[in-house]
GROMACS .gro file of C-alpha atoms in nm:
model
  321
    1UNK     CA    1  14.379   9.098  15.913
    2UNK     CA    2  14.539   9.454  15.945
    3UNK     CA    3  14.877   9.534  15.754
    4UNK     CA    4  15.162   9.726  15.929
    5UNK     CA    5  15.250  10.001  15.726
    6UNK     CA    6  15.618   9.982  15.804
    7UNK     CA    7  15.612   9.620  15.665
    8UNK     CA    8  15.444   9.707  15.341
    9UNK     CA    9  15.662   9.994  15.280
   10UNK     CA   10  15.939   9.758  15.337
   11UNK     CA   11  15.819   9.482  15.102
   12UNK     CA   12  15.778   9.748  14.814
   13UNK     CA   13  16.130   9.895  14.860
   14UNK     CA   14  16.250   9.510  14.852
   15UNK     CA   15  16.053   9.448  14.549
   16UNK     CA   16  16.167   9.764  14.374
   17UNK     CA   17  16.533   9.646  14.444
   18UNK     CA   18  16.489   9.299  14.346
   19UNK     CA   19  16.746   9.225  14.064
   20UNK     CA   20  16.481   8.978  13.893
   21UNK     CA   21  16.211   9.228  13.876
   22UNK     CA   22  16.234   9.285  13.513
   23UNK     CA   23  16.247   8.923  13.395
   24UNK     CA   24  15.914   8.850  13.616
   25UNK     CA   25  15.727   9.156  13.468
   26UNK     CA   26  15.821   9.019  13.105
   27UNK     CA   27  15.676   8.662  13.216
   28UNK     CA   28  15.389   8.821  13.326
   29UNK     CA   29  15.331   9.025  13.016
   30UNK     CA   30  15.379   8.703  12.842
   31UNK     CA   31  15.113   8.538  13.023
   32UNK     CA   32  14.875   8.796  12.958
   33UNK     CA   33  14.912   8.789  12.576
   34UNK     CA   34  14.875   8.425  12.545
   35UNK     CA   35  14.534   8.461  12.751
   36UNK     CA   36  14.431   8.727  12.504
   37UNK     CA   37  14.566   8.543  12.204
   38UNK     CA   38  14.332   8.213  12.313
   39UNK     CA   39  14.001   8.423  12.361
   40UNK     CA   40  14.068   8.570  12.013
   41UNK     CA   41  14.088   8.226  11.893
   42UNK     CA   42  13.786   8.107  12.024
   43UNK     CA   43  13.588   8.410  11.891
   44UNK     CA   44  13.714   8.279  11.547
   45UNK     CA   45  13.610   7.938  11.589
   46UNK     CA   46  13.293   8.061  11.686
   47UNK     CA   47  13.232   8.300  11.392
   48UNK     CA   48  13.364   8.037  11.154
   49UNK     CA   49  13.106   7.818  11.286
   50UNK     CA   50  12.809   8.084  11.244
   51UNK     CA   51  12.954   8.123  10.883
   52UNK     CA   52  12.944   7.770  10.812
   53UNK     CA   53  12.566   7.741  10.968
   54UNK     CA   54  12.471   8.039  10.731
   55UNK     CA   55  12.613   7.907  10.416
   56UNK     CA   56  12.439   7.553  10.513
   57UNK     CA   57  12.107   7.751  10.567
   58UNK     CA   58  12.162   7.949  10.226
   59UNK     CA   59  12.235   7.643  10.024
   60UNK     CA   60  12.497   7.818   9.830
   61UNK     CA   61  12.441   8.113   9.611
   62UNK     CA   62  12.088   8.226   9.591
   63UNK     CA   63  11.951   8.553   9.370
   64UNK     CA   64  11.901   8.865   9.590
   65UNK     CA   65  11.512   8.798   9.566
   66UNK     CA   66  11.521   8.458   9.748
   67UNK     CA   67  11.507   8.470  10.094
   68UNK     CA   68  11.757   8.300  10.336
   69UNK     CA   69  11.672   8.170  10.660
   70UNK     CA   70  11.335   8.349  10.604
   71UNK     CA   71  11.190   8.167  10.942
   72UNK     CA   72  11.446   8.374  11.138
   73UNK     CA   73  11.313   8.706  11.013
   74UNK     CA   74  10.976   8.838  11.071
   75UNK     CA   75  10.803   8.887  10.726
   76UNK     CA   76  10.685   9.230  10.781
   77UNK     CA   77  11.063   9.343  10.801
   78UNK     CA   78  11.160   9.137  10.471
   79UNK     CA   79  11.365   9.370  10.234
   80UNK     CA   80  11.176   9.478   9.922
   81UNK     CA   81  11.406   9.234   9.694
   82UNK     CA   82  11.246   8.940   9.860
   83UNK     CA   83  10.924   8.814   9.728
   84UNK     CA   84  10.540   8.847   9.849
   85UNK     CA   85  10.375   8.597  10.017
   86UNK     CA   86  10.014   8.546  10.104
   87UNK     CA   87  10.067   8.609  10.452
   88UNK     CA   88  10.150   8.999  10.368
   89UNK     CA   89  10.042   9.024  10.032
   90UNK     CA   90  10.065   9.391  10.000
   91UNK     CA   91  10.385   9.461  10.195
   92UNK     CA   92  10.589   9.731  10.135
   93UNK     CA   93  10.279   9.882   9.876
   94UNK     CA   94  10.112  10.213   9.876
   95UNK     CA   95   9.805   9.999   9.828
   96UNK     CA   96   9.841   9.850  10.157
   97UNK     CA   97   9.672  10.148  10.303
   98UNK     CA   98   9.387  10.175  10.074
   99UNK     CA   99   9.034  10.020  10.135
  100UNK     CA  100   8.936   9.678  10.019
  101UNK     CA  101   8.715   9.656   9.688
  102UNK     CA  102   8.448   9.440   9.858
  103UNK     CA  103   8.410   9.651  10.187
  104UNK     CA  104   8.080   9.849  10.144
  105UNK     CA  105   8.189  10.213  10.085
  106UNK     CA  106   8.515  10.160   9.973
  107UNK     CA  107   8.431  10.359   9.639
  108UNK     CA  108   8.228  10.651   9.792
  109UNK     CA  109   8.069  10.878   9.511
  110UNK     CA  110   8.114  11.258   9.526
  111UNK     CA  111   7.824  11.460   9.691
  112UNK     CA  112   7.528  11.473   9.476
  113UNK     CA  113   7.387  11.807   9.407
  114UNK     CA  114   7.131  11.912   9.125
  115UNK     CA  115   7.303  11.989   8.797
  116UNK     CA  116   7.120  12.100   8.508
  117UNK     CA  117   6.773  11.970   8.465
  118UNK     CA  118   6.857  11.677   8.692
  119UNK     CA  119   6.754  11.665   9.052
  120UNK     CA  120   6.983  11.538   9.360
  121UNK     CA  121   6.811  11.190   9.327
  122UNK     CA  122   6.885  11.156   8.976
  123UNK     CA  123   7.249  11.242   8.998
  124UNK     CA  124   7.279  11.031   9.319
  125UNK     CA  125   7.163  10.722   9.099
  126UNK     CA  126   7.369  10.797   8.788
  127UNK     CA  127   7.683  10.790   9.044
  128UNK     CA  128   7.573  10.471   9.192
  129UNK     CA  129   7.528  10.325   8.863
  130UNK     CA  130   7.860  10.432   8.717
  131UNK     CA  131   8.032  10.311   9.045
  132UNK     CA  132   7.882   9.984   9.029
  133UNK     CA  133   7.974   9.945   8.660
  134UNK     CA  134   8.354  10.027   8.753
  135UNK     CA  135   8.371   9.794   9.036
  136UNK     CA  136   8.186   9.490   8.857
  137UNK     CA  137   8.394   9.553   8.550
  138UNK     CA  138   8.730   9.524   8.760
  139UNK     CA  139   8.657   9.316   9.071
  140UNK     CA  140   8.357   9.079   8.994
  141UNK     CA  141   8.439   8.711   9.064
  142UNK     CA  142   8.305   8.641   8.718
  143UNK     CA  143   8.519   8.854   8.546
  144UNK     CA  144   8.866   8.863   8.709
  145UNK     CA  145   8.844   8.479   8.661
  146UNK     CA  146   8.836   8.513   8.295
  147UNK     CA  147   8.456   8.445   8.276
  148UNK     CA  148   8.200   8.676   8.078
  149UNK     CA  149   8.124   8.982   8.324
  150UNK     CA  150   7.743   8.971   8.313
  151UNK     CA  151   7.692   9.182   8.623
  152UNK     CA  152   7.880   9.476   8.473
  153UNK     CA  153   7.732   9.419   8.099
  154UNK     CA  154   7.379   9.453   8.221
  155UNK     CA  155   7.454   9.816   8.329
  156UNK     CA  156   7.509   9.885   7.974
  157UNK     CA  157   7.273  10.047   7.732
  158UNK     CA  158   7.141   9.767   7.490
  159UNK     CA  159   7.193   9.972   7.183
  160UNK     CA  160   7.513  10.122   7.282
  161UNK     CA  161   7.751  10.078   7.012
  162UNK     CA  162   8.036  10.029   7.266
  163UNK     CA  163   7.892   9.765   7.420
  164UNK     CA  164   7.831   9.579   7.066
  165UNK     CA  165   8.227   9.611   7.041
  166UNK     CA  166   8.304   9.488   7.394
  167UNK     CA  167   8.090   9.198   7.326
  168UNK     CA  168   8.273   9.112   7.016
  169UNK     CA  169   8.624   9.174   7.231
  170UNK     CA  170   8.494   8.905   7.496
  171UNK     CA  171   8.405   8.638   7.200
  172UNK     CA  172   8.702   8.708   6.977
  173UNK     CA  173   8.977   8.906   7.164
  174UNK     CA  174   9.266   9.013   6.953
  175UNK     CA  175   9.549   9.236   6.978
  176UNK     CA  176   9.374   9.533   6.865
  177UNK     CA  177   9.066   9.428   7.018
  178UNK     CA  178   9.098   9.359   7.370
  179UNK     CA  179   8.833   9.343   7.659
  180UNK     CA  180   9.140   9.461   7.858
  181UNK     CA  181   9.054   9.801   7.760
  182UNK     CA  182   8.735   9.801   7.985
  183UNK     CA  183   8.731   9.460   8.193
  184UNK     CA  184   9.022   9.349   8.415
  185UNK     CA  185   9.060   8.989   8.350
  186UNK     CA  186   9.309   8.691   8.447
  187UNK     CA  187   9.354   8.340   8.304
  188UNK     CA  188   9.227   8.097   8.565
  189UNK     CA  189   9.438   7.827   8.415
  190UNK     CA  190   9.718   8.061   8.538
  191UNK     CA  191   9.645   8.228   8.834
  192UNK     CA  192   9.410   8.280   9.123
  193UNK     CA  193   9.293   8.632   9.232
  194UNK     CA  194   9.332   8.643   9.621
  195UNK     CA  195   9.016   8.822   9.807
  196UNK     CA  196   9.168   9.132   9.876
  197UNK     CA  197   9.189   9.374   9.589
  198UNK     CA  198   9.257   9.741   9.687
  199UNK     CA  199   9.098  10.029   9.523
  200UNK     CA  200   9.157  10.397   9.535
  201UNK     CA  201   9.003  10.696   9.309
  202UNK     CA  202   8.713  10.934   9.234
  203UNK     CA  203   8.437  11.046   9.036
  204UNK     CA  204   8.308  11.350   8.893
  205UNK     CA  205   8.021  11.468   8.732
  206UNK     CA  206   7.822  11.739   8.491
  207UNK     CA  207   7.510  11.771   8.263
  208UNK     CA  208   7.537  11.707   7.916
  209UNK     CA  209   7.360  11.987   7.675
  210UNK     CA  210   7.107  11.733   7.613
  211UNK     CA  211   7.028  11.713   8.008
  212UNK     CA  212   7.198  11.369   8.053
  213UNK     CA  213   7.457  11.318   8.330
  214UNK     CA  214   7.793  11.250   8.242
  215UNK     CA  215   8.025  11.081   8.478
  216UNK     CA  216   8.426  11.084   8.470
  217UNK     CA  217   8.578  10.818   8.673
  218UNK     CA  218   8.935  10.748   8.760
  219UNK     CA  219   9.032  10.443   8.993
  220UNK     CA  220   9.318  10.242   9.041
  221UNK     CA  221   9.285   9.875   9.139
  222UNK     CA  222   9.589   9.665   9.293
  223UNK     CA  223   9.530   9.290   9.246
  224UNK     CA  224   9.725   9.015   9.453
  225UNK     CA  225   9.766   8.675   9.269
  226UNK     CA  226   9.876   8.331   9.302
  227UNK     CA  227   9.973   8.071   9.068
  228UNK     CA  228   9.709   7.834   8.982
  229UNK     CA  229   9.953   7.539   8.989
  230UNK     CA  230  10.313   7.514   9.098
  231UNK     CA  231  10.349   7.809   9.292
  232UNK     CA  232  10.682   7.904   9.495
  233UNK     CA  233  10.601   7.778   9.849
  234UNK     CA  234  10.853   8.072  10.000
  235UNK     CA  235  10.772   7.964  10.359
  236UNK     CA  236  10.579   7.663  10.483
  237UNK     CA  237  10.209   7.739  10.360
  238UNK     CA  238  10.290   8.051  10.255
  239UNK     CA  239  10.304   8.076   9.847
  240UNK     CA  240  10.445   8.338   9.654
  241UNK     CA  241  10.230   8.660   9.538
  242UNK     CA  242  10.244   8.868   9.251
  243UNK     CA  243  10.047   9.202   9.264
  244UNK     CA  244   9.926   9.389   8.934
  245UNK     CA  245   9.799   9.739   8.925
  246UNK     CA  246   9.546   9.852   8.704
  247UNK     CA  247   9.423  10.237   8.669
  248UNK     CA  248   9.154  10.334   8.466
  249UNK     CA  249   8.997  10.642   8.336
  250UNK     CA  250   8.625  10.643   8.160
  251UNK     CA  251   8.372  10.860   8.111
  252UNK     CA  252   8.006  10.730   8.092
  253UNK     CA  253   7.683  10.914   8.006
  254UNK     CA  254   7.327  10.791   8.211
  255UNK     CA  255   7.033  10.758   8.003
  256UNK     CA  256   6.722  10.606   8.155
  257UNK     CA  257   6.922  10.422   8.408
  258UNK     CA  258   7.176  10.278   8.165
  259UNK     CA  259   7.515  10.352   8.074
  260UNK     CA  260   7.669  10.487   7.737
  261UNK     CA  261   8.044  10.447   7.732
  262UNK     CA  262   8.259  10.742   7.632
  263UNK     CA  263   8.621  10.777   7.575
  264UNK     CA  264   8.856  10.549   7.818
  265UNK     CA  265   9.202  10.486   7.896
  266UNK     CA  266   9.393  10.271   8.121
  267UNK     CA  267   9.758  10.128   8.234
  268UNK     CA  268   9.832   9.792   8.374
  269UNK     CA  269  10.133   9.738   8.578
  270UNK     CA  270  10.317   9.385   8.597
  271UNK     CA  271  10.172   9.211   8.271
  272UNK     CA  272  10.373   9.024   8.044
  273UNK     CA  273  10.437   9.159   7.710
  274UNK     CA  274  10.112   9.155   7.535
  275UNK     CA  275  10.175   8.973   7.198
  276UNK     CA  276   9.889   8.688   7.192
  277UNK     CA  277   9.566   8.926   7.231
  278UNK     CA  278   9.404   8.664   7.433
  279UNK     CA  279   9.211   8.915   7.670
  280UNK     CA  280   9.413   8.831   7.984
  281UNK     CA  281   9.673   8.971   8.194
  282UNK     CA  282   9.948   8.753   8.245
  283UNK     CA  283  10.118   8.877   8.581
  284UNK     CA  284  10.511   8.809   8.637
  285UNK     CA  285  10.632   8.664   8.963
  286UNK     CA  286  10.961   8.772   9.095
  287UNK     CA  287  11.187   8.516   8.916
  288UNK     CA  288  11.024   8.591   8.611
  289UNK     CA  289  11.031   8.986   8.642
  290UNK     CA  290  11.378   8.960   8.736
  291UNK     CA  291  11.459   8.840   8.412
  292UNK     CA  292  11.303   9.157   8.228
  293UNK     CA  293  11.556   9.372   8.096
  294UNK     CA  294  11.578   9.702   7.908
  295UNK     CA  295  11.208   9.745   7.939
  296UNK     CA  296  11.069  10.073   7.997
  297UNK     CA  297  10.980  10.139   8.353
  298UNK     CA  298  10.696  10.359   8.497
  299UNK     CA  299  10.550  10.428   8.841
  300UNK     CA  300  10.201  10.338   8.843
  301UNK     CA  301  10.120  10.546   9.180
  302UNK     CA  302  10.298  10.849   9.045
  303UNK     CA  303  10.050  11.144   9.013
  304UNK     CA  304  10.136  11.208   8.659
  305UNK     CA  305  10.145  10.862   8.550
  306UNK     CA  306  10.066  10.856   8.154
  307UNK     CA  307   9.714  10.687   8.086
  308UNK     CA  308   9.735  10.545   7.758
  309UNK     CA  309   9.774  10.196   7.590
  310UNK     CA  310  10.110  10.109   7.492
  311UNK     CA  311  10.153  10.026   7.097
  312UNK     CA  312  10.107   9.679   7.032
  313UNK     CA  313  10.410   9.456   7.126
  314UNK     CA  314  10.518   9.726   7.384
  315UNK     CA  315  10.588   9.619   7.754
  316UNK     CA  316  10.512   9.845   8.041
  317UNK     CA  317  10.705   9.751   8.364
  318UNK     CA  318  10.616   9.896   8.684
  319UNK     CA  319  10.892  10.049   8.923
  320UNK     CA  320  10.687   9.919   9.199
  321UNK     CA  321  10.337   9.760   9.278
   0.00000   0.00000   0.00000
C-alpha cells in the first residue's frame, strides 16, 4: 500500500502539535522501564536458582582440595589443588612426560667405549649390571611391596660389607640403619604402587686405579600409590592417588660381574616424618598433606636439589610431586 507524502507530513505535524504528546511519551517510557525490570527480575531468579543448585552440589563449605561437581569438568582440566586419581595419576607433574620404568629402554646407558684396560664389551656389561641394580632396587614388585628385594641383592658381591649392612637393615630396620638408603619400599598394609612408575636419569663411568669399572648413577623415580584399604573414591571408580618422588645418586664398582657399592645419597619427596624407622615410605595423601604446617619444603625436580638424607626426625615436604 502506497503512502501519500502530503498526508504523512500532515499527520507528523498534527502529532507534534498534539497537547497530550508529552503525556503519551511519558507513559511509553514507563512501559519500557517496566519491561526492563521484569527481564532483570527473571535473570535474578535464574541466577539464584543456579546458585542454589551449585550450593546443593557442593554440599556446603568444602576444602580447596576437594572437587565439587567433579563430573562437570574434565579431569585433565582440574586445578592442581584438586586431588589426583587413578584416571590421570601424573596430572600436572613433570614426570608425566618421563619414561615408564617397565618399558624396555627406559634407562638407556651411555655409549660404551674402552676405558683404561677395559674393553667396550666389558664396559657395556658393567653399565648393564649397574642399570639393572638401580632398576631392581627401586621398581621391583617384591621390593616396592616391602618384601626382600632378592633381584637386586643377587647383583651385589657376596663379600661386600655394604651388602651385609643392607641385609641387616632389611632384617632389622632402624632410624639410623634404614634400607631406604638404597631400596624403595612401601608398606603393603598401607599402600599399593600402581604399575606406572616413571624414571629419568643418567650414568657416567671411569676406570679405577685397579683397572675396575666405576659407575656413577643419578636417577629419579616417581611413584603413584593408592591406599590398600579405605581410599577416597574422588569420582566413581576413580580412587585418590598420592605421588612420591625418590632421587638417588650412587656409585658402584664392577668386579667380576658383581657390584661393590660405594657412597650414595638420596632424597624422598612426600614421606611422613620418619620417626619410626620401620624401613618403609609412608606417603601423604591430599587431606593429610594439607595438615602439614611449617615444614621445610624443597622442589624434587629442581636441578640443584640437595641430595642428603635429612637428620633424624626431620620432615622434607615437596613443593610439588
